[in-house]
PDB file of C-alpha atoms in Angstrom:
ATOM      1  CA  VAL A   1     103.334  96.404 110.289  1.00 95.00           C
ATOM      2  CA  VAL A   2      99.787  95.180 109.655  1.00 96.00           C
ATOM      3  CA  GLY A   3      96.718  96.719 111.257  1.00 96.00           C
ATOM      4  CA  ASN A   4      92.938  96.607 110.888  1.00 96.00           C
ATOM      5  CA  SER A   5      90.534  99.439 111.719  1.00 93.00           C
ATOM      6  CA  LEU A   6      91.912 101.377 114.704  1.00 88.00           C
ATOM      7  CA  GLY A   7      94.951  99.088 114.578  1.00 93.00           C
ATOM      8  CA  GLY A   8      95.545 100.316 111.042  1.00 93.00           C
ATOM      9  CA  ARG A   9      95.422 103.894 112.271  1.00 91.00           C
ATOM     10  CA  LEU A  10      97.963 103.067 114.982  1.00 91.00           C
ATOM     11  CA  ALA A  11     100.235 101.536 112.343  1.00 94.00           C
ATOM     12  CA  LEU A  12      99.981 104.714 110.259  1.00 93.00           C
ATOM     13  CA  GLU A  13     100.781 106.907 113.251  1.00 91.00           C
ATOM     14  CA  LEU A  14     103.783 104.726 114.117  1.00 94.00           C
ATOM     15  CA  ALA A  15     105.176 105.056 110.600  1.00 94.00           C
ATOM     16  CA  MET A  16     104.598 108.817 110.564  1.00 91.00           C
ATOM     17  CA  HIS A  17     106.277 109.308 113.948  1.00 91.00           C
ATOM     18  CA  ASP A  18     109.143 106.826 113.462  1.00 93.00           C
ATOM     19  CA  PRO A  19     109.628 106.026 109.740  1.00 90.00           C
ATOM     20  CA  GLU A  20     112.790 104.018 110.387  1.00 92.00           C
ATOM     21  CA  ALA A  21     110.860 101.555 112.539  1.00 93.00           C
ATOM     22  CA  VAL A  22     108.536 100.408 109.747  1.00 94.00           C
ATOM     23  CA  ALA A  23     109.674  98.831 106.466  1.00 94.00           C
ATOM     24  CA  LYS A  24     106.196  98.374 104.973  1.00 96.00           C
ATOM     25  CA  LEU A  25     102.610  99.032 105.979  1.00 96.00           C
ATOM     26  CA  VAL A  26      99.496  96.954 105.355  1.00 97.00           C
ATOM     27  CA  LEU A  27      96.355  98.836 106.357  1.00 97.00           C
ATOM     28  CA  LEU A  28      93.068  96.927 106.428  1.00 98.00           C
ATOM     29  CA  CYS A  29      90.195  99.422 106.461  1.00 97.00           C
ATOM     30  CA  PRO A  30      92.189 101.814 108.683  1.00 94.00           C
ATOM     31  CA  SER A  31      90.390 104.472 110.705  1.00 88.00           C
ATOM     32  CA  PRO A  32      91.169 107.903 109.205  1.00 84.00           C
ATOM     33  CA  ALA A  33      90.209 111.326 110.503  1.00 65.00           C
ATOM     34  CA  PHE A  34      86.654 112.420 109.757  1.00 67.00           C
ATOM     35  CA  ARG A  35      86.445 114.763 106.789  1.00 55.00           C
ATOM     36  CA  ARG A  36      82.740 115.558 107.041  1.00 56.00           C
ATOM     37  CA  PHE A  37      80.241 116.429 109.782  1.00 51.00           C
ATOM     38  CA  ARG A  38      82.939 118.307 111.663  1.00 50.00           C
ATOM     39  CA  GLN A  39      80.544 121.065 112.694  1.00 52.00           C
ATOM     40  CA  LEU A  40      79.708 119.042 115.808  1.00 53.00           C
ATOM     41  CA  VAL A  41      83.330 118.792 117.001  1.00 52.00           C
ATOM     42  CA  PRO A  42      83.171 121.816 119.382  1.00 56.00           C
ATOM     43  CA  LEU A  43      80.051 120.379 121.023  1.00 57.00           C
ATOM     44  CA  VAL A  44      81.473 116.855 121.314  1.00 53.00           C
ATOM     45  CA  LYS A  45      84.615 118.239 122.967  1.00 54.00           C
ATOM     46  CA  LEU A  46      82.428 119.436 125.832  1.00 54.00           C
ATOM     47  CA  LEU A  47      81.307 115.908 126.674  1.00 60.00           C
ATOM     48  CA  PRO A  48      83.029 114.371 129.725  1.00 61.00           C
ATOM     49  CA  VAL A  49      84.785 111.164 128.728  1.00 57.00           C
ATOM     50  CA  ASP A  50      84.723 110.051 132.378  1.00 59.00           C
ATOM     51  CA  VAL A  51      80.994 109.416 132.039  1.00 53.00           C
ATOM     52  CA  ALA A  52      82.034 106.031 130.646  1.00 48.00           C
ATOM     53  CA  ARG A  53      83.146 105.032 134.152  1.00 53.00           C
ATOM     54  CA  LEU A  54      79.559 105.147 135.387  1.00 52.00           C
ATOM     55  CA  PRO A  55      77.662 101.852 135.636  1.00 53.00           C
ATOM     56  CA  THR A  56      75.481 101.271 132.612  1.00 64.00           C
ATOM     57  CA  ALA A  57      72.827  98.779 131.658  1.00 66.00           C
ATOM     58  CA  PRO A  58      74.257  96.024 129.462  1.00 78.00           C
ATOM     59  CA  VAL A  59      73.592  96.337 125.764  1.00 83.00           C
ATOM     60  CA  PRO A  60      71.082  93.652 124.726  1.00 90.00           C
ATOM     61  CA  ARG A  61      72.875  90.698 123.182  1.00 92.00           C
ATOM     62  CA  PRO A  62      70.835  90.828 119.923  1.00 94.00           C
ATOM     63  CA  VAL A  63      71.898  94.459 119.466  1.00 94.00           C
ATOM     64  CA  VAL A  64      75.572  93.584 119.928  1.00 93.00           C
ATOM     65  CA  MET A  65      75.205  90.622 117.574  1.00 96.00           C
ATOM     66  CA  ALA A  66      73.646  92.840 114.903  1.00 96.00           C
ATOM     67  CA  GLY A  67      76.510  95.307 115.273  1.00 94.00           C
ATOM     68  CA  VAL A  68      79.147  92.610 114.877  1.00 95.00           C
ATOM     69  CA  LYS A  69      77.445  91.114 111.831  1.00 97.00           C
ATOM     70  CA  ALA A  70      77.152  94.578 110.284  1.00 96.00           C
ATOM     71  CA  MET A  71      80.936  94.540 109.899  1.00 95.00           C
ATOM     72  CA  PHE A  72      80.545  91.857 107.222  1.00 98.00           C
ATOM     73  CA  ALA A  73      79.118  92.220 103.741  1.00 97.00           C
ATOM     74  CA  ASP A  74      77.945  88.608 103.992  1.00 98.00           C
ATOM     75  CA  PRO A  75      77.854  87.268 107.567  1.00 97.00           C
ATOM     76  CA  ASN A  76      77.214  83.758 106.238  1.00 96.00           C
ATOM     77  CA  ARG A  77      80.861  83.559 105.170  1.00 96.00           C
ATOM     78  CA  VAL A  78      81.962  82.820 108.730  1.00 94.00           C
ATOM     79  CA  PRO A  79      80.628  80.338 111.322  1.00 96.00           C
ATOM     80  CA  GLN A  80      78.025  81.513 113.817  1.00 97.00           C
ATOM     81  CA  SER A  81      80.385  80.398 116.581  1.00 97.00           C
ATOM     82  CA  TRP A  82      82.723  83.248 115.601  1.00 96.00           C
ATOM     83  CA  PHE A  83      79.982  85.791 116.170  1.00 96.00           C
ATOM     84  CA  ASP A  84      79.019  84.184 119.479  1.00 97.00           C
ATOM     85  CA  ALA A  85      82.643  84.429 120.639  1.00 97.00           C
ATOM     86  CA  ALA A  86      82.895  88.066 119.522  1.00 96.00           C
ATOM     87  CA  VAL A  87      79.747  89.012 121.432  1.00 96.00           C
ATOM     88  CA  ASP A  88      80.988  87.154 124.522  1.00 95.00           C
ATOM     89  CA  GLU A  89      84.256  89.091 124.354  1.00 93.00           C
ATOM     90  CA  PHE A  90      82.407  92.393 123.930  1.00 90.00           C
ATOM     91  CA  GLU A  91      80.194  91.748 126.938  1.00 89.00           C
ATOM     92  CA  ILE A  92      83.163  90.833 129.128  1.00 89.00           C
ATOM     93  CA  ALA A  93      85.172  93.864 128.020  1.00 86.00           C
ATOM     94  CA  MET A  94      82.336  96.362 128.391  1.00 82.00           C
ATOM     95  CA  SER A  95      81.638  95.169 131.920  1.00 82.00           C
ATOM     96  CA  SER A  96      84.829  97.013 132.889  1.00 79.00           C
ATOM     97  CA  GLY A  97      84.561 100.752 133.487  1.00 76.00           C
ATOM     98  CA  ALA A  98      88.202 101.185 132.498  1.00 79.00           C
ATOM     99  CA  HIS A  99      87.583  99.435 129.190  1.00 76.00           C
ATOM    100  CA  ARG A 100      84.467 101.492 128.495  1.00 75.00           C
ATOM    101  CA  ARG A 101      86.429 104.663 129.160  1.00 76.00           C
ATOM    102  CA  ALA A 102      89.276 103.560 126.859  1.00 77.00           C
ATOM    103  CA  ALA A 103      86.856 102.682 124.055  1.00 76.00           C
ATOM    104  CA  LEU A 104      84.937 105.945 124.385  1.00 74.00           C
ATOM    105  CA  SER A 105      88.178 107.920 124.592  1.00 73.00           C
ATOM    106  CA  ALA A 106      89.423 106.347 121.347  1.00 73.00           C
ATOM    107  CA  LEU A 107      86.189 107.184 119.535  1.00 71.00           C
ATOM    108  CA  PHE A 108      86.210 110.673 121.040  1.00 70.00           C
ATOM    109  CA  ASN A 109      89.765 111.358 119.872  1.00 69.00           C
ATOM    110  CA  ILE A 110      89.189 110.022 116.356  1.00 69.00           C
ATOM    111  CA  TYR A 111      86.242 112.346 115.856  1.00 64.00           C
ATOM    112  CA  THR A 112      87.602 115.459 117.566  1.00 68.00           C
ATOM    113  CA  GLU A 113      91.215 115.328 116.320  1.00 66.00           C
ATOM    114  CA  GLU A 114      92.454 117.872 113.813  1.00 70.00           C
ATOM    115  CA  ALA A 115      91.693 116.576 110.331  1.00 68.00           C
ATOM    116  CA  PHE A 116      93.430 119.195 108.212  1.00 74.00           C
ATOM    117  CA  GLY A 117      96.350 121.602 108.462  1.00 71.00           C
ATOM    118  CA  ASP A 118      99.983 120.880 109.279  1.00 77.00           C
ATOM    119  CA  THR A 119      99.144 118.891 112.412  1.00 74.00           C
ATOM    120  CA  GLY A 120      95.991 117.229 111.083  1.00 77.00           C
ATOM    121  CA  PHE A 121      95.833 113.651 109.853  1.00 83.00           C
ATOM    122  CA  TRP A 122      95.185 114.578 106.220  1.00 85.00           C
ATOM    123  CA  GLY A 123      97.866 117.252 106.381  1.00 87.00           C
ATOM    124  CA  ARG A 124     100.490 114.806 107.678  1.00 88.00           C
ATOM    125  CA  LEU A 125      99.597 111.822 105.507  1.00 90.00           C
ATOM    126  CA  PRO A 126     101.332 113.097 102.315  1.00 90.00           C
ATOM    127  CA  ASN A 127     104.627 113.142 104.244  1.00 89.00           C
ATOM    128  CA  LEU A 128     104.499 109.384 104.820  1.00 90.00           C
ATOM    129  CA  ARG A 129     107.175 107.688 102.712  1.00 89.00           C
ATOM    130  CA  THR A 130     106.794 104.115 103.951  1.00 93.00           C
ATOM    131  CA  PRO A 131     105.589 101.727 101.206  1.00 95.00           C
ATOM    132  CA  ALA A 132     101.949 101.087 102.007  1.00 96.00           C
ATOM    133  CA  LEU A 133      99.100  98.850 100.904  1.00 96.00           C
ATOM    134  CA  PHE A 134      95.573  99.974 101.759  1.00 96.00           C
ATOM    135  CA  LEU A 135      92.766  97.407 101.572  1.00 97.00           C
ATOM    136  CA  TRP A 136      89.175  98.619 101.716  1.00 96.00           C
ATOM    137  CA  GLY A 137      85.854  96.763 101.763  1.00 97.00           C
ATOM    138  CA  SER A 138      83.399  97.968  99.138  1.00 96.00           C
ATOM    139  CA  GLU A 139      80.549  97.416 101.616  1.00 96.00           C
ATOM    140  CA  ASP A 140      82.309  98.598 104.765  1.00 96.00           C
ATOM    141  CA  ARG A 141      79.708 100.391 106.903  1.00 94.00           C
ATOM    142  CA  LEU A 142      82.243 101.604 109.463  1.00 89.00           C
ATOM    143  CA  VAL A 143      85.045 103.016 107.267  1.00 92.00           C
ATOM    144  CA  PRO A 144      83.518 103.665 103.825  1.00 91.00           C
ATOM    145  CA  ALA A 145      85.615 102.697 100.822  1.00 94.00           C
ATOM    146  CA  GLY A 146      85.213 106.273  99.605  1.00 90.00           C
ATOM    147  CA  PHE A 147      88.207 107.113 101.794  1.00 90.00           C
ATOM    148  CA  ALA A 148      90.342 105.241  99.244  1.00 93.00           C
ATOM    149  CA  ARG A 149      90.138 108.192  96.872  1.00 91.00           C
ATOM    150  CA  HIS A 150      91.280 110.661  99.514  1.00 90.00           C
ATOM    151  CA  VAL A 151      94.169 108.410 100.555  1.00 91.00           C
ATOM    152  CA  SER A 152      95.265 107.995  96.936  1.00 91.00           C
ATOM    153  CA  GLU A 153      95.239 111.772  96.495  1.00 90.00           C
ATOM    154  CA  ALA A 154      97.342 112.230  99.632  1.00 90.00           C
ATOM    155  CA  MET A 155      99.664 109.267  98.928  1.00 90.00           C
ATOM    156  CA  PRO A 156      99.844 108.683  95.167  1.00 88.00           C
ATOM    157  CA  THR A 157     102.672 106.158  95.625  1.00 87.00           C
ATOM    158  CA  ALA A 158     100.609 103.898  97.890  1.00 92.00           C
ATOM    159  CA  GLU A 159      98.681 100.895  96.615  1.00 94.00           C
ATOM    160  CA  SER A 160      94.952 101.041  97.275  1.00 93.00           C
ATOM    161  CA  VAL A 161      92.665  98.075  96.666  1.00 95.00           C
ATOM    162  CA  VAL A 162      88.897  98.125  97.064  1.00 96.00           C
ATOM    163  CA  ILE A 163      87.754  94.551  97.634  1.00 96.00           C
ATOM    164  CA  PRO A 164      84.258  93.881  96.250  1.00 96.00           C
ATOM    165  CA  HIS A 165      81.467  92.440  98.386  1.00 96.00           C
ATOM    166  CA  CYS A 166      83.561  92.849 101.520  1.00 97.00           C
ATOM    167  CA  GLY A 167      82.958  94.583 104.829  1.00 97.00           C
ATOM    168  CA  HIS A 168      85.195  95.990 107.560  1.00 97.00           C
ATOM    169  CA  VAL A 169      87.257  92.884 108.336  1.00 97.00           C
ATOM    170  CA  PRO A 170      88.614  91.474 105.046  1.00 97.00           C
ATOM    171  CA  GLN A 171      91.056  89.215 106.900  1.00 97.00           C
ATOM    172  CA  LEU A 172      88.064  87.350 108.338  1.00 96.00           C
ATOM    173  CA  GLU A 173      85.519  87.663 105.551  1.00 97.00           C
ATOM    174  CA  LEU A 174      87.792  86.969 102.568  1.00 97.00           C
ATOM    175  CA  PRO A 175      90.993  85.603 104.123  1.00 96.00           C
ATOM    176  CA  ALA A 176      92.388  83.889 101.010  1.00 96.00           C
ATOM    177  CA  LEU A 177      92.104  86.983  98.818  1.00 96.00           C
ATOM    178  CA  THR A 178      93.366  89.234 101.591  1.00 96.00           C
ATOM    179  CA  MET A 179      96.402  87.025 102.171  1.00 96.00           C
ATOM    180  CA  GLN A 180      97.111  86.909  98.431  1.00 96.00           C
ATOM    181  CA  LEU A 181      97.119  90.703  98.179  1.00 96.00           C
ATOM    182  CA  VAL A 182      99.246  91.089 101.305  1.00 96.00           C
ATOM    183  CA  ARG A 183     101.810  88.516 100.189  1.00 96.00           C
ATOM    184  CA  GLU A 184     102.132  90.060  96.746  1.00 95.00           C
ATOM    185  CA  PHE A 185     102.767  93.441  98.321  1.00 95.00           C
ATOM    186  CA  LEU A 186     105.232  92.205 100.939  1.00 94.00           C
ATOM    187  CA  ASN A 187     107.170  90.180  98.367  1.00 93.00           C
ATOM    188  CA  SER A 188     107.431  93.085  95.936  1.00 85.00           C
ATOM    189  CA  GLU A 189     110.698  94.982  95.628  1.00 73.00           C
ATOM    190  CA  ARG A 190     109.115  98.366  95.109  1.00 60.00           C
ATOM    191  CA  THR A 191     110.475 101.441  96.806  1.00 50.00           C
ATOM    192  CA  PRO A 192     108.285 104.445  97.670  1.00 45.00           C
ATOM    193  CA  SER A 193     109.444 106.311  94.558  1.00 40.00           C
ATOM    194  CA  ALA A 194     108.812 103.314  92.320  1.00 38.00           C
ATOM    195  CA  GLN A 195     105.439 102.236  93.660  1.00 42.00           C
ATOM    196  CA  ALA A 196     102.553 102.271  91.253  1.00 40.00           C
ATOM    197  CA  SER A 197     100.304 105.278  91.541  1.00 37.00           C
ATOM    198  CA  THR A 198      97.172 103.261  90.910  1.00 40.00           C
ATOM    199  CA  GLU A 199      93.968 102.365  92.646  1.00 42.00           C
ATOM    200  CA  TYR A 200      92.420  99.009  91.930  1.00 46.00           C
ATOM    201  CA  ASP A 201      88.696  98.483  92.294  1.00 49.00           C
ATOM    202  CA  LEU A 202      88.167  94.754  91.950  1.00 49.00           C
ATOM    203  CA  ALA A 203      84.428  95.324  92.071  1.00 42.00           C
ATOM    204  CA  LEU A 204      84.646  96.983  88.689  1.00 35.00           C
ATOM    205  CA  GLY A 205      87.096  94.492  87.224  1.00 34.00           C
TER     206      GLY A 205
END
C-alpha cells in the first residue's frame, strides 16, 4: 500500500489494524501525530467542527496558489498548469460544505488524537511489523523531515530516506528518484526481522 500525506497515515492505520491485509508499506511524507504544541489540545477540542458547514468567503486564488506551491521545495520543477489545476480542484472542493467539514474534521482529529500511551499513535507504531519504507522531503513545510528520527526510533526495522531539496510531494517533485527508491524497496526480499535498521539522508551523502 502506498500513501502520501494523510493517505500515508491511512495506510499506516490500515497496516496496524489489519496486518495481514498489507504486504509492504510505502509512506510518502505521512501525517503522524503531533508531538509538540499539545498544550492547546483541550482548547481545540472545544471548537465545533460543524462550523465548517457555514458559508464562507472563498479563499483568494493567489493565497491558495501560494499554499500549493509551498508544498514544493522548487515549484519550477513542475509545469504551471499543474498548479492551476490543483487550485481549480481546491476551489471546487471547498465550495461544498460537506467537503469543508470533512477536511476540517481530518485536521481536527490529527491534532487532537492521542499521541502517546498504549492507544496513541507513537505508542502503537512500534508494534507495526509490516515492512515499511518512509520517504521524507528535507524541505517539507507540512510534515518536517525531523519526524524521520522519531519513526526510526519507534520502528528500527523500517527504511527511512530523507530526500534532499524536496518538499511534501516527492512523487510529483522528484518522480524518477521516488520511483527508483520505491521499486528497490518493493523488489527487495527483506522480511521485517531482516530489514536494515538504517536511516539514509541523501542530502548529506
